[in-house]
Short mmCIF file of C-alpha atoms in Angstrom, two decimals:
data_model
loop_
_atom_site.label_atom_id
_atom_site.label_comp_id
_atom_site.label_asym_id
_atom_site.label_seq_id
_atom_site.Cartn_x
_atom_site.Cartn_y
_atom_site.Cartn_z
CA MET A 1453 -2.92 -8.79 -49.93
CA PRO A 1454 -2.75 -4.99 -50.33
CA PRO A 1455 0.00 -3.57 -52.53
CA PRO A 1456 3.06 -2.04 -50.86
CA ARG A 1457 2.59 1.42 -49.43
CA SER A 1458 4.96 2.93 -52.01
CA ARG A 1459 2.91 1.46 -54.83
CA VAL A 1460 -0.29 2.88 -53.34
CA GLY A 1461 1.38 6.29 -53.13
CA HIS A 1462 2.56 6.06 -56.73
CA ARG A 1463 -0.94 5.25 -57.88
CA ALA A 1464 -2.38 8.09 -55.83
CA ALA A 1465 0.11 10.47 -57.43
CA LEU A 1466 -0.89 9.30 -60.90
CA VAL A 1467 -4.58 9.67 -60.05
CA ALA A 1468 -3.95 13.18 -58.71
CA ALA A 1469 -1.96 14.21 -61.79
CA VAL A 1470 -4.56 12.77 -64.15
CA LEU A 1471 -7.47 14.37 -62.31
CA GLY A 1472 -5.62 17.67 -61.95
CA TRP A 1473 -4.94 17.82 -65.69
CA LEU A 1474 -8.48 16.56 -66.42
CA PHE A 1475 -10.00 19.44 -64.49
CA ASP A 1476 -7.42 21.73 -66.04
CA GLY A 1477 -8.76 20.64 -69.42
CA PHE A 1478 -12.29 21.22 -68.16
CA GLU A 1479 -11.38 24.80 -67.25
CA MET A 1480 -9.62 25.39 -70.59
CA GLY A 1481 -12.54 23.90 -72.50
CA LEU A 1482 -15.10 26.08 -70.78
CA PHE A 1483 -14.32 29.36 -72.48
CA PRO A 1484 -14.26 28.16 -76.11
CA LEU A 1485 -17.70 26.69 -75.42
CA VAL A 1486 -19.29 29.46 -73.36
CA GLY A 1487 -17.17 32.42 -74.45
CA PRO A 1488 -19.40 33.45 -77.38
CA LEU A 1489 -22.45 33.21 -75.11
CA ALA A 1490 -20.77 35.12 -72.30
CA LEU A 1491 -19.59 37.92 -74.59
CA ALA A 1492 -23.01 38.18 -76.21
CA ASP A 1493 -24.43 38.59 -72.70
CA LEU A 1494 -21.82 41.03 -71.39
CA LEU A 1495 -21.07 43.24 -74.41
CA PRO A 1496 -23.48 45.85 -75.81
CA PRO A 1497 -26.06 44.20 -78.10
CA ASP A 1498 -25.30 46.66 -80.89
CA GLY A 1499 -21.59 45.74 -80.96
CA SER A 1500 -19.97 44.39 -84.13
CA VAL A 1501 -18.81 40.85 -84.85
CA ALA A 1502 -15.25 42.17 -85.08
CA ASP A 1503 -15.50 43.59 -81.53
CA ARG A 1504 -16.71 40.26 -80.13
CA ASP A 1505 -13.99 38.37 -82.00
CA ALA A 1506 -11.38 40.82 -80.74
CA TRP A 1507 -12.52 40.39 -77.12
CA PHE A 1508 -12.50 36.62 -77.59
CA GLY A 1509 -8.92 36.84 -78.83
CA VAL A 1510 -7.81 39.15 -76.02
CA ILE A 1511 -9.32 36.95 -73.30
CA THR A 1512 -7.67 33.92 -74.90
CA ALA A 1513 -4.32 35.74 -75.06
CA VAL A 1514 -4.54 36.94 -71.43
CA PHE A 1515 -5.29 33.38 -70.40
CA LEU A 1516 -2.24 32.09 -72.27
CA VAL A 1517 0.07 34.72 -70.79
CA GLY A 1518 -1.26 33.98 -67.30
CA ALA A 1519 -0.64 30.28 -67.84
CA ALA A 1520 2.93 31.02 -68.92
CA LEU A 1521 3.47 33.15 -65.81
CA GLY A 1522 1.91 30.45 -63.65
CA GLY A 1523 4.07 27.75 -65.20
CA VAL A 1524 7.20 29.60 -64.14
CA LEU A 1525 5.82 30.62 -60.72
CA PHE A 1526 4.45 27.22 -59.68
CA GLY A 1527 7.33 25.41 -61.36
CA TRP A 1528 9.66 27.45 -59.13
CA LEU A 1529 7.54 26.52 -56.12
CA GLY A 1530 7.67 22.85 -57.10
CA ASP A 1531 11.47 22.87 -57.10
CA ARG A 1532 11.62 25.02 -53.96
CA ILE A 1533 8.95 23.58 -51.61
CA GLY A 1534 8.06 20.29 -53.29
CA ARG A 1535 5.80 18.97 -56.04
CA VAL A 1536 2.82 18.06 -53.86
CA ARG A 1537 2.35 21.32 -51.97
CA ALA A 1538 2.86 23.41 -55.10
CA MET A 1539 0.40 21.26 -57.07
CA SER A 1540 -2.25 21.69 -54.37
CA ALA A 1541 -1.85 25.48 -54.53
CA SER A 1542 -2.06 25.51 -58.33
CA ILE A 1543 -5.29 23.48 -58.43
CA LEU A 1544 -6.88 25.65 -55.74
CA THR A 1545 -5.98 28.78 -57.72
CA TYR A 1546 -7.52 27.73 -61.02
CA ALA A 1547 -10.62 26.24 -59.39
CA VAL A 1548 -11.57 29.27 -57.29
CA PHE A 1549 -11.03 31.90 -59.97
CA THR A 1550 -12.69 29.93 -62.77
CA GLY A 1551 -15.78 29.61 -60.62
CA ALA A 1552 -15.67 33.35 -59.94
CA CYS A 1553 -16.02 34.01 -63.70
CA GLY A 1554 -19.68 33.06 -63.34
CA LEU A 1555 -20.18 36.26 -61.33
CA ALA A 1556 -18.68 38.60 -63.94
CA THR A 1557 -20.74 41.55 -65.15
CA GLU A 1558 -18.25 42.97 -67.70
CA ALA A 1559 -16.05 41.42 -70.38
CA TRP A 1560 -12.89 42.79 -68.74
CA GLN A 1561 -13.79 40.98 -65.52
CA ILE A 1562 -13.81 37.68 -67.40
CA ALA A 1563 -10.37 38.56 -68.75
CA ALA A 1564 -9.02 39.44 -65.28
CA LEU A 1565 -10.42 36.36 -63.53
CA ARG A 1566 -9.34 34.02 -66.32
CA SER A 1567 -5.82 35.43 -66.17
CA ILE A 1568 -5.57 34.62 -62.43
CA ALA A 1569 -7.12 31.18 -62.91
CA SER A 1570 -4.65 30.46 -65.67
CA LEU A 1571 -1.75 30.91 -63.23
CA GLY A 1572 -2.80 27.67 -61.58
CA MET A 1573 -3.53 25.92 -64.87
CA GLY A 1574 -0.06 26.70 -66.16
CA GLY A 1575 1.58 25.38 -63.02
CA GLU A 1576 -0.40 22.17 -62.62
CA TRP A 1577 0.89 20.50 -65.78
CA ALA A 1578 4.58 20.92 -64.99
CA LEU A 1579 4.12 19.82 -61.38
CA GLY A 1580 1.99 16.77 -62.15
CA VAL A 1581 4.28 15.59 -64.94
CA ALA A 1582 7.40 16.09 -62.82
CA LEU A 1583 5.86 14.15 -59.92
CA VAL A 1584 4.65 11.11 -61.85
CA SER A 1585 7.76 10.91 -64.06
CA GLU A 1586 9.91 10.79 -60.92
CA LEU A 1587 7.74 8.23 -59.15
CA TRP A 1588 7.04 5.81 -62.01
CA PRO A 1589 9.75 3.60 -63.54
CA GLY A 1590 11.09 4.14 -67.05
CA GLY A 1591 9.20 1.25 -68.63
CA SER A 1592 5.88 2.76 -67.55
CA ARG A 1593 6.50 6.30 -68.77
CA ALA A 1594 4.74 5.88 -72.13
CA VAL A 1595 1.57 4.64 -70.41
CA VAL A 1596 1.78 7.42 -67.82
CA ALA A 1597 2.33 10.04 -70.54
CA ALA A 1598 -0.66 8.71 -72.47
CA LEU A 1599 -2.89 8.92 -69.40
CA VAL A 1600 -1.76 12.41 -68.41
CA GLY A 1601 -1.91 13.66 -71.98
CA ALA A 1602 -5.40 12.29 -72.56
CA ALA A 1603 -6.72 13.60 -69.23
CA ALA A 1604 -7.09 17.22 -70.34
CA ASN A 1605 -9.11 16.14 -73.33
CA VAL A 1606 -11.38 14.06 -71.13
CA GLY A 1607 -11.95 17.37 -69.37
CA PHE A 1608 -12.89 18.97 -72.68
CA LEU A 1609 -15.33 16.11 -73.27
CA LEU A 1610 -16.74 16.61 -69.78
CA VAL A 1611 -17.47 20.26 -70.62
CA ALA A 1612 -19.57 19.16 -73.59
CA ALA A 1613 -21.38 16.56 -71.45
CA VAL A 1614 -22.17 19.07 -68.72
CA SER A 1615 -23.37 21.57 -71.32
CA PHE A 1616 -25.63 18.90 -72.85
CA GLY A 1617 -27.21 18.42 -69.45
CA LEU A 1618 -27.63 22.12 -68.79
CA VAL A 1619 -29.21 22.79 -72.16
CA GLY A 1620 -31.65 19.94 -71.70
CA LEU A 1621 -32.53 20.74 -68.11
CA ILE A 1622 -32.35 24.53 -68.15
CA ASP A 1623 -35.98 24.91 -67.08
CA ALA A 1624 -35.51 22.42 -64.26
CA ALA A 1625 -32.37 24.27 -63.17
CA ALA A 1626 -34.31 27.54 -63.07
CA THR A 1627 -37.03 25.93 -60.97
CA GLY A 1628 -34.49 24.44 -58.58
CA LEU A 1629 -32.65 27.72 -58.14
CA ALA A 1630 -35.92 29.57 -57.52
CA SER A 1631 -36.87 26.99 -54.88
CA LEU A 1632 -33.72 27.93 -52.99
CA GLY A 1633 -35.14 31.40 -52.52
CA LEU A 1634 -32.96 33.21 -55.05
CA PRO A 1635 -34.49 36.38 -56.52
CA GLU A 1636 -36.11 36.00 -59.92
CA ALA A 1637 -33.61 38.39 -61.52
CA THR A 1638 -30.69 36.34 -60.16
CA VAL A 1639 -32.16 33.09 -61.48
CA ALA A 1640 -32.74 34.65 -64.89
CA ALA A 1641 -29.15 35.89 -65.02
CA LEU A 1642 -27.75 32.46 -64.06
CA VAL A 1643 -29.67 30.51 -66.70
CA ARG A 1644 -29.45 33.09 -69.50
CA GLY A 1645 -27.27 32.18 -72.48
CA ASP A 1646 -27.61 28.39 -72.06
CA GLY A 1647 -26.48 28.68 -68.45
CA TRP A 1648 -22.93 29.85 -69.18
CA ARG A 1649 -22.61 31.25 -65.66
CA LEU A 1650 -23.50 27.88 -64.12
CA LEU A 1651 -20.90 26.20 -66.29
CA MET A 1652 -18.21 28.61 -65.12
CA MET A 1653 -19.24 28.13 -61.50
CA ALA A 1654 -18.94 24.37 -61.95
CA GLY A 1655 -15.26 25.03 -62.54
CA SER A 1656 -14.75 25.49 -58.80
CA LEU A 1657 -15.33 21.77 -58.10
CA PRO A 1658 -11.67 20.73 -58.63
CA ALA A 1659 -10.85 22.51 -55.37
CA LEU A 1660 -12.03 19.33 -53.64
CA LEU A 1661 -9.13 17.45 -55.25
CA VAL A 1662 -6.70 19.32 -52.99
CA PHE A 1663 -7.90 17.36 -49.94
CA PHE A 1664 -7.15 14.06 -51.70
CA ILE A 1665 -3.69 15.24 -52.72
CA ARG A 1666 -2.72 16.42 -49.25
CA LEU A 1667 -3.94 13.18 -47.63
CA PHE A 1668 -2.73 10.46 -50.00
CA VAL A 1669 -0.11 11.70 -52.47
CA PRO A 1670 3.54 11.25 -51.43
CA GLU A 1671 6.28 13.71 -52.24
CA SER A 1672 8.81 12.78 -54.91
CA PRO A 1673 11.75 10.97 -53.25
CA LYS A 1674 14.02 12.36 -55.97
CA TRP A 1675 13.11 15.91 -54.99
CA GLU A 1676 13.44 15.07 -51.28
CA ALA A 1677 16.96 13.81 -51.96
CA GLU A 1678 17.80 17.10 -53.69
CA ARG A 1679 16.45 19.06 -50.70
CA ALA A 1680 18.35 16.88 -48.23
CA GLU A 1681 21.60 17.74 -50.00
CA GLY A 1682 20.81 21.45 -49.82
CA ARG A 1683 20.22 22.04 -53.52
CA ALA A 1684 16.68 23.38 -53.17
CA ALA A 1685 18.07 26.23 -51.06
CA HIS A 1686 19.63 27.86 -54.13
CA TRP A 1687 16.20 29.02 -55.33
CA ALA A 1688 15.56 32.66 -54.36
CA GLY A 1689 12.20 34.41 -54.13
CA ARG A 1690 13.65 37.70 -55.34
CA ASP A 1691 14.15 36.11 -58.78
CA LEU A 1692 10.38 36.09 -59.21
CA LEU A 1693 10.44 39.88 -59.59
CA ALA A 1694 11.94 39.34 -63.03
CA VAL A 1695 9.13 36.88 -63.81
CA ALA A 1696 6.58 39.54 -62.88
CA GLY A 1697 8.36 41.96 -65.19
CA GLY A 1698 8.26 39.37 -67.96
CA GLY A 1699 4.54 38.92 -67.41
CA ALA A 1700 4.01 42.67 -67.60
CA ALA A 1701 5.93 42.78 -70.88
CA ALA A 1702 3.76 40.02 -72.31
CA LEU A 1703 0.62 41.86 -71.21
CA ALA A 1704 1.93 44.98 -72.94
CA VAL A 1705 1.96 43.01 -76.17
CA ILE A 1706 -1.68 42.07 -75.61
CA ALA A 1707 -2.55 45.70 -74.88
CA ALA A 1708 -0.91 46.69 -78.15
CA TRP A 1709 -3.29 44.41 -80.04
CA ALA A 1710 -6.36 45.14 -77.90
CA PRO A 1711 -9.71 45.76 -79.66
CA THR A 1712 -9.09 49.41 -80.47
CA GLY A 1713 -8.97 48.99 -84.21
CA LEU A 1714 -7.59 46.01 -86.10
CA ASP A 1715 -5.97 47.73 -89.05
CA TRP A 1716 -2.68 46.38 -90.34
CA SER A 1717 -1.49 49.57 -91.97
CA GLY A 1718 0.08 52.92 -91.16
CA PRO A 1719 2.14 53.94 -88.12
CA ARG A 1720 -0.05 51.93 -85.72
CA LEU A 1721 1.15 48.69 -87.31
CA TRP A 1722 4.82 49.58 -86.81
CA LEU A 1723 4.21 50.64 -83.22
CA ARG A 1724 2.46 47.35 -82.50
CA LEU A 1725 5.26 45.37 -84.13
CA ALA A 1726 7.88 47.23 -82.08
CA ILE A 1727 5.99 46.64 -78.83
CA THR A 1728 5.49 42.98 -79.74
CA LEU A 1729 9.16 42.38 -80.48
CA ALA A 1730 10.40 44.19 -77.36
CA GLY A 1731 7.74 42.63 -75.13
CA PHE A 1732 8.47 39.13 -76.39
CA PHE A 1733 12.18 39.28 -75.61
CA LEU A 1734 11.63 41.01 -72.26
CA ALA A 1735 9.16 38.27 -71.31
CA LEU A 1736 11.60 35.60 -72.46
CA GLY A 1737 14.41 37.05 -70.36
CA GLY A 1738 12.21 37.56 -67.32
CA PHE A 1739 10.84 34.02 -67.36
CA LEU A 1740 14.34 32.54 -67.71
CA VAL A 1741 15.76 34.41 -64.71
CA PRO A 1742 14.80 31.98 -61.88
CA VAL A 1743 16.48 28.97 -63.49
CA ALA A 1744 19.42 30.98 -64.84
CA ARG A 1745 20.20 32.50 -61.43
CA TYR A 1746 19.68 29.17 -59.68
CA LEU A 1747 22.21 27.59 -62.01
CA ALA A 1748 24.61 30.52 -61.49
CA ARG A 1749 24.41 30.17 -57.69
CA SER A 1750 24.90 26.41 -57.95
CA GLN A 1751 27.89 26.95 -60.23
CA ALA A 1752 29.42 29.46 -57.80
CA ALA A 1753 29.06 26.87 -55.04
CA GLY A 1754 30.99 24.35 -57.14
CA MET A 1755 27.95 22.11 -57.58
CA ILE A 1756 27.51 22.36 -61.34
CA GLU A 1757 29.67 22.76 -64.43
CA PRO A 1758 29.18 25.72 -66.81
CA ALA A 1759 28.61 23.31 -69.72
CA ALA A 1760 25.73 21.65 -67.87
CA ALA A 1761 24.11 25.02 -67.11
CA SER A 1762 24.36 26.09 -70.74
CA ARG A 1763 22.86 22.80 -71.89
CA ILE A 1764 19.87 23.19 -69.57
CA LEU A 1765 19.14 26.75 -70.71
CA GLY A 1766 19.53 25.80 -74.36
CA ARG A 1767 17.11 22.92 -73.99
CA MET A 1768 14.63 25.17 -72.22
CA LEU A 1769 14.61 27.56 -75.18
CA LEU A 1770 14.27 24.75 -77.70
CA ALA A 1771 11.51 23.09 -75.70
CA ALA A 1772 9.62 26.40 -75.51
CA ALA A 1773 9.77 26.71 -79.29
CA LEU A 1774 8.61 23.11 -79.75
CA ALA A 1775 5.72 23.72 -77.34
CA GLY A 1776 4.86 27.01 -79.00
CA VAL A 1777 4.27 25.42 -82.41
CA PRO A 1778 1.32 23.17 -81.49
CA LEU A 1779 0.01 25.66 -78.93
CA LEU A 1780 -0.14 28.37 -81.58
CA GLY A 1781 -1.71 25.95 -84.03
CA THR A 1782 -4.34 24.96 -81.48
CA TRP A 1783 -5.16 28.31 -79.89
CA GLY A 1784 -4.99 30.22 -83.14
CA SER A 1785 -7.30 27.96 -85.09
CA ILE A 1786 -8.85 24.90 -83.42
CA GLN A 1787 -9.98 26.77 -80.30
CA TRP A 1788 -12.14 28.96 -82.56
CA VAL A 1789 -13.93 26.04 -84.23
CA VAL A 1790 -17.01 26.25 -82.00
CA LYS A 1791 -17.52 29.86 -83.08
CA TRP A 1792 -17.07 28.85 -86.70
CA ALA A 1793 -19.53 25.96 -86.34
CA LEU A 1794 -22.15 28.30 -84.91
CA ALA A 1795 -21.55 30.74 -87.78
CA LEU A 1796 -22.01 27.97 -90.36
CA GLU A 1797 -25.20 26.84 -88.65
CA ARG A 1798 -26.61 30.38 -88.59
CA GLU A 1799 -25.83 30.70 -92.28
CA ALA A 1800 -27.57 27.40 -93.06
CA VAL A 1801 -30.66 28.40 -91.07
CA ALA A 1802 -30.77 31.76 -92.85
CA ALA A 1803 -30.76 29.83 -96.13
CA GLY A 1804 -33.82 27.82 -95.03
CA ALA A 1805 -32.31 24.76 -93.31
CA THR A 1806 -33.91 23.29 -90.19
CA PRO A 1807 -32.05 24.44 -87.05
CA THR A 1808 -29.81 21.80 -85.44
CA LEU A 1809 -29.64 21.38 -81.68
CA TYR A 1810 -26.42 21.05 -79.69
CA VAL A 1811 -24.11 22.32 -82.43
CA LYS A 1812 -21.43 23.60 -80.08
CA GLU A 1813 -21.70 20.63 -77.72
CA MET A 1814 -21.36 18.03 -80.49
CA THR A 1815 -18.50 19.96 -82.06
CA GLN A 1816 -16.56 20.04 -78.82
CA ALA A 1817 -17.41 16.43 -77.97
CA CYS A 1818 -16.09 15.15 -81.30
CA GLY A 1819 -12.98 17.28 -80.95
CA ALA A 1820 -12.35 15.99 -77.43
CA ALA A 1821 -12.87 12.37 -78.48
CA GLY A 1822 -10.33 12.80 -81.26
CA ALA A 1823 -7.89 14.50 -78.89
CA ILE A 1824 -8.10 11.65 -76.37
CA LEU A 1825 -7.28 9.13 -79.09
CA GLY A 1826 -4.54 11.34 -80.53
CA THR A 1827 -2.70 11.88 -77.24
CA VAL A 1828 -2.71 8.17 -76.39
CA LEU A 1829 -1.44 7.17 -79.83
CA ALA A 1830 1.23 9.91 -79.78
CA ALA A 1831 2.78 8.62 -76.55
CA PHE A 1832 3.13 5.11 -77.96
CA LEU A 1833 4.34 6.46 -81.30
CA CYS A 1834 7.17 8.16 -79.39
CA GLU A 1835 8.21 4.83 -77.93
CA LEU A 1836 7.95 3.10 -81.30
CA VAL A 1837 9.85 5.48 -83.60
CA GLY A 1838 11.59 7.91 -81.22
CA ARG A 1839 10.87 11.41 -79.92
CA ARG A 1840 12.07 13.39 -82.94
CA PRO A 1841 10.42 11.40 -85.77
CA ALA A 1842 7.16 11.24 -83.82
CA TYR A 1843 7.03 15.02 -83.38
CA ALA A 1844 7.72 15.59 -87.07
CA TRP A 1845 4.96 13.19 -88.10
CA LEU A 1846 2.52 14.85 -85.70
CA CYS A 1847 3.28 18.25 -87.28
CA LEU A 1848 2.57 16.99 -90.78
CA ALA A 1849 -0.61 15.20 -89.67
CA SER A 1850 -1.81 18.40 -88.00
CA LEU A 1851 -1.16 20.50 -91.09
CA VAL A 1852 -3.05 18.13 -93.38
CA SER A 1853 -5.99 17.57 -91.04
CA VAL A 1854 -6.48 21.29 -90.33
CA ALA A 1855 -6.48 21.98 -94.08
CA TRP A 1856 -9.14 19.30 -94.60
CA LEU A 1857 -11.29 20.67 -91.78
CA TYR A 1858 -11.33 24.24 -93.06
CA LEU A 1859 -11.15 23.72 -96.81
CA GLY A 1860 -13.33 20.63 -97.05
CA ASN A 1861 -16.37 21.79 -95.05
CA ALA A 1862 -18.69 24.55 -96.13
CA ARG A 1863 -21.44 23.70 -93.63
CA TRP A 1864 -21.86 22.02 -90.28
CA GLY A 1865 -22.88 18.35 -90.38
CA PRO A 1866 -21.58 14.76 -90.07
CA GLY A 1867 -18.64 15.40 -92.40
CA PHE A 1868 -17.68 18.43 -90.35
CA LEU A 1869 -17.72 16.39 -87.14
CA VAL A 1870 -15.52 13.66 -88.62
CA ALA A 1871 -13.04 16.26 -89.84
CA MET A 1872 -13.11 17.93 -86.43
CA LEU A 1873 -12.39 14.61 -84.72
CA LEU A 1874 -9.36 13.98 -86.92
CA ALA A 1875 -8.04 17.56 -86.83
CA ASN A 1876 -8.29 17.88 -83.07
CA GLY A 1877 -6.84 14.39 -82.70
CA ALA A 1878 -3.76 15.42 -84.67
CA THR A 1879 -3.30 18.90 -83.19
CA SER A 1880 -3.84 17.71 -79.60
CA SER A 1881 -1.60 14.66 -79.94
CA PHE A 1882 1.40 16.73 -78.81
CA TYR A 1883 -0.01 16.63 -75.28
CA GLY A 1884 0.93 12.95 -75.28
CA TRP A 1885 4.42 13.84 -76.53
CA PHE A 1886 5.26 16.58 -74.02
CA PRO A 1887 4.91 14.58 -70.75
CA LEU A 1888 7.08 11.81 -72.19
CA ALA A 1889 9.87 13.86 -73.79
CA PHE A 1890 10.31 16.94 -71.60
CA PRO A 1891 11.06 15.15 -68.28
CA GLU A 1892 13.88 13.33 -70.07
CA TRP A 1893 15.58 16.61 -70.98
CA PHE A 1894 16.02 18.12 -67.49
CA PRO A 1895 17.53 16.93 -64.18
CA THR A 1896 15.52 16.57 -60.98
CA ALA A 1897 16.70 19.81 -59.34
CA VAL A 1898 15.26 22.01 -62.11
CA ARG A 1899 12.75 19.67 -63.76
CA SER A 1900 9.61 21.38 -62.49
CA SER A 1901 10.84 24.90 -63.27
CA ALA A 1902 12.35 23.98 -66.64
CA GLN A 1903 9.21 22.15 -67.78
CA GLY A 1904 7.03 24.95 -66.47
CA PHE A 1905 8.97 27.45 -68.54
CA ALA A 1906 9.24 25.27 -71.63
CA PHE A 1907 5.61 24.25 -71.92
CA ASN A 1908 4.14 27.52 -70.76
CA PHE A 1909 6.39 30.02 -72.51
CA GLY A 1910 5.10 28.30 -75.60
CA ARG A 1911 1.79 29.81 -74.55
CA VAL A 1912 3.26 33.31 -74.84
CA ILE A 1913 4.19 32.44 -78.41
CA ALA A 1914 0.65 31.17 -78.90
CA ALA A 1915 -0.79 34.30 -77.30
CA VAL A 1916 1.08 36.61 -79.65
CA GLY A 1917 -0.06 34.51 -82.59
CA SER A 1918 -3.65 34.03 -81.48
CA LEU A 1919 -3.99 37.79 -81.12
CA GLN A 1920 -3.63 37.88 -84.87
CA THR A 1921 -6.56 35.55 -85.51
CA ALA A 1922 -9.17 38.29 -85.26
CA ALA A 1923 -6.99 40.61 -87.35
CA LEU A 1924 -6.44 37.88 -89.93
CA VAL A 1925 -10.20 37.26 -90.10
CA VAL A 1926 -10.72 40.95 -90.88
CA PHE A 1927 -7.87 40.89 -93.42
CA PHE A 1928 -9.15 37.81 -95.25
CA SER A 1929 -12.77 39.08 -95.12
CA ALA A 1930 -12.12 42.20 -97.16
CA GLY A 1931 -14.97 42.63 -99.60
CA LEU A 1932 -17.19 40.00 -97.95
CA PRO A 1933 -20.70 40.88 -96.73
CA ALA A 1934 -21.03 41.14 -92.95
CA ASP A 1935 -22.92 37.84 -92.65
CA ARG A 1936 -20.06 35.96 -94.36
CA ILE A 1937 -17.15 37.25 -92.26
CA GLU A 1938 -17.09 34.50 -89.64
CA ALA A 1939 -18.14 31.69 -91.97
CA GLU A 1940 -15.63 32.43 -94.74
CA GLY A 1941 -12.96 34.74 -93.35
CA PHE A 1942 -12.08 32.58 -90.36
CA PRO A 1943 -11.10 29.41 -92.31
CA ARG A 1944 -8.60 31.42 -94.33
CA ALA A 1945 -7.08 32.87 -91.16
CA ALA A 1946 -6.86 29.41 -89.54
CA ILE A 1947 -5.12 27.90 -92.56
CA CYS A 1948 -2.61 30.74 -92.49
CA LEU A 1949 -1.78 30.13 -88.82
CA SER A 1950 -1.56 26.35 -89.29
CA LEU A 1951 1.55 26.81 -91.46
CA VAL A 1952 3.47 27.07 -88.17
CA TYR A 1953 3.53 23.25 -88.11
CA LEU A 1954 6.12 23.37 -90.89
CA VAL A 1955 8.41 25.24 -88.50
CA GLY A 1956 7.96 22.53 -85.87
CA ALA A 1957 8.73 19.75 -88.36
CA ALA A 1958 12.05 21.47 -89.12
CA ILE A 1959 13.32 22.49 -85.66
CA ILE A 1960 12.57 19.17 -83.93
CA TRP A 1961 15.78 17.78 -85.41
CA LEU A 1962 17.74 20.12 -83.15
CA ALA A 1963 16.34 18.31 -80.09
CA PRO A 1964 18.01 15.41 -78.26
CA GLU A 1965 16.72 11.91 -78.98
CA THR A 1966 16.10 10.43 -75.51
CA ARG A 1967 14.16 7.28 -76.31
CA GLY A 1968 15.38 4.46 -74.08
CA GLN A 1969 17.32 6.79 -71.77
CA PRO A 1970 16.67 6.99 -68.00
CA LEU A 1971 15.64 10.28 -66.43
CA PRO A 1972 18.69 12.48 -65.69
CA ASP A 1973 18.75 12.70 -61.90
CA ALA A 1974 21.48 15.24 -61.22
CA VAL A 1975 23.82 17.73 -62.85
CA PHE A 1976 25.95 18.29 -59.78
CA SER A 1977 29.27 17.22 -58.28
CA GLY A 1978 31.30 18.28 -61.28
CA VAL A 1979 29.98 15.85 -63.92
CA THR A 1980 26.35 15.22 -64.76
CA ARG A 1981 24.95 11.79 -64.14
CA LEU A 1982 23.49 11.96 -67.63
CA GLU A 1983 27.00 12.48 -68.99
CA ASP A 1984 28.17 9.43 -67.04
CA GLN A 1985 25.40 7.41 -68.67
CA ARG A 1986 26.40 8.63 -72.13
CA THR A 1987 30.06 7.84 -71.53
CA GLY A 1988 29.23 4.33 -70.41
CA ALA A 1989 26.92 3.83 -73.35
CA ARG A 1990 29.61 4.92 -75.80
CA ARG A 1991 32.19 2.64 -74.24
CA ASN A 1992 29.80 -0.27 -74.55
CA GLY A 1993 28.72 0.60 -78.07
CA GLY A 1994 25.22 1.34 -76.85
CA ARG A 1995 22.76 4.05 -77.81
CA SER A 1996 23.11 7.49 -76.28
CA ALA A 1997 21.25 10.76 -76.55
CA PRO A 1998 23.03 13.37 -78.64
CA ASP A 1999 23.38 16.91 -77.34
#
């Protein structure tokens, strides 16, 4: 006997969210793997290592800012027009523009296309998590969070698998492309650099997922109830102008740290610091505007209390900080590991060692395998010990494992891969924490937008920090010969950035503990439903979530 229609729809929504985040992970994993190859192909051959590192950092930062902008934009769409339609648009955006990166002829074109693709990547997470958390019952949320959290890292693993196949069959790929009648020069360009262009073009495949979503995935009944009562109408498109201004401010910060000299001294340093500080707060204010004005309009209509609005905005800021800690730790250090592994291998070969095949692929595969395990375990750890203790433990595990990776490995090999598995498992475990904790902090009417801001503004924090990675490498490489800069200077920079986990372990105790609490459905009609639940719990001597 087939399951009820609603259950089929719930499963389809979970499949769509998992696949959407899986392909999102595939897109995110592409550039760390192919970025060094792409930049070597697109930049002048006589350019310095510092220039390539700087471009790598800028492209990473532009991606992160675009994802933050997309999280707010598509989160707004999810609360305004529905989770399903907005999620379809976000997936189509990141698929088309990632594939277009394979046609780039300049480094700046990669940066521009990645920034547009990242709009969709930033939006997909918030929309998918909002949809499945609203469709699946409370007892299943840990399993759902584990699946969604692990999905992106399956995508990272898929990147390594595809790259394995391309490296092994590069000659066959060239023959096949030539048989299609493509000019010899075009075939040579497509397969050059281990086929990085083909890998980027493969990123357009998730566009096919949109057809599945539109045919089989139901809209969230919780959101439909909000729309039926007229609450979705309080979102206004004009508020997105402030978001665009916030994105421009964040891009100004990136421009301030662009590869035009990486010195940390003199008047240029103070100018960069001033631009960074001003740009950060302008971006923060701009990204908050849609939710803040929505809450103000709802309050003016007598549909929400001022205390509830203040609580939502406060939680959004705290959630952004909690997301920014692991995102900075990951994008500032772990995302550069493939480059570091290649540098260690080049150094070993120069010293007389036999070259090793598939260094970057095995490095990314081990990291992805560890991340899959870490995200699954993190979701169940949250259910076992609570949201706050779990986050604190994950911060400490990340700090220790990153230190072991960078201080305990002087060359690439089996020990390096084990350390990479553990370090990426710890640092990526937060992606099993986010989809479980964040939906419990925000009501249905603003859940998509609030999560989109919280998770993705953390990427602005990460962008500002990751911009410093190249500068830190230069700083810590003072006095080193040129062939030792990447191999020795980078680990010192990564260790420095990993200290941010200590901040996360401290501020998590400001967050609400929501283990065992149902999702807050509404904050309207004078008193929040969440407040009603707390009041009842207190009267009965039960557990409640503190503010």
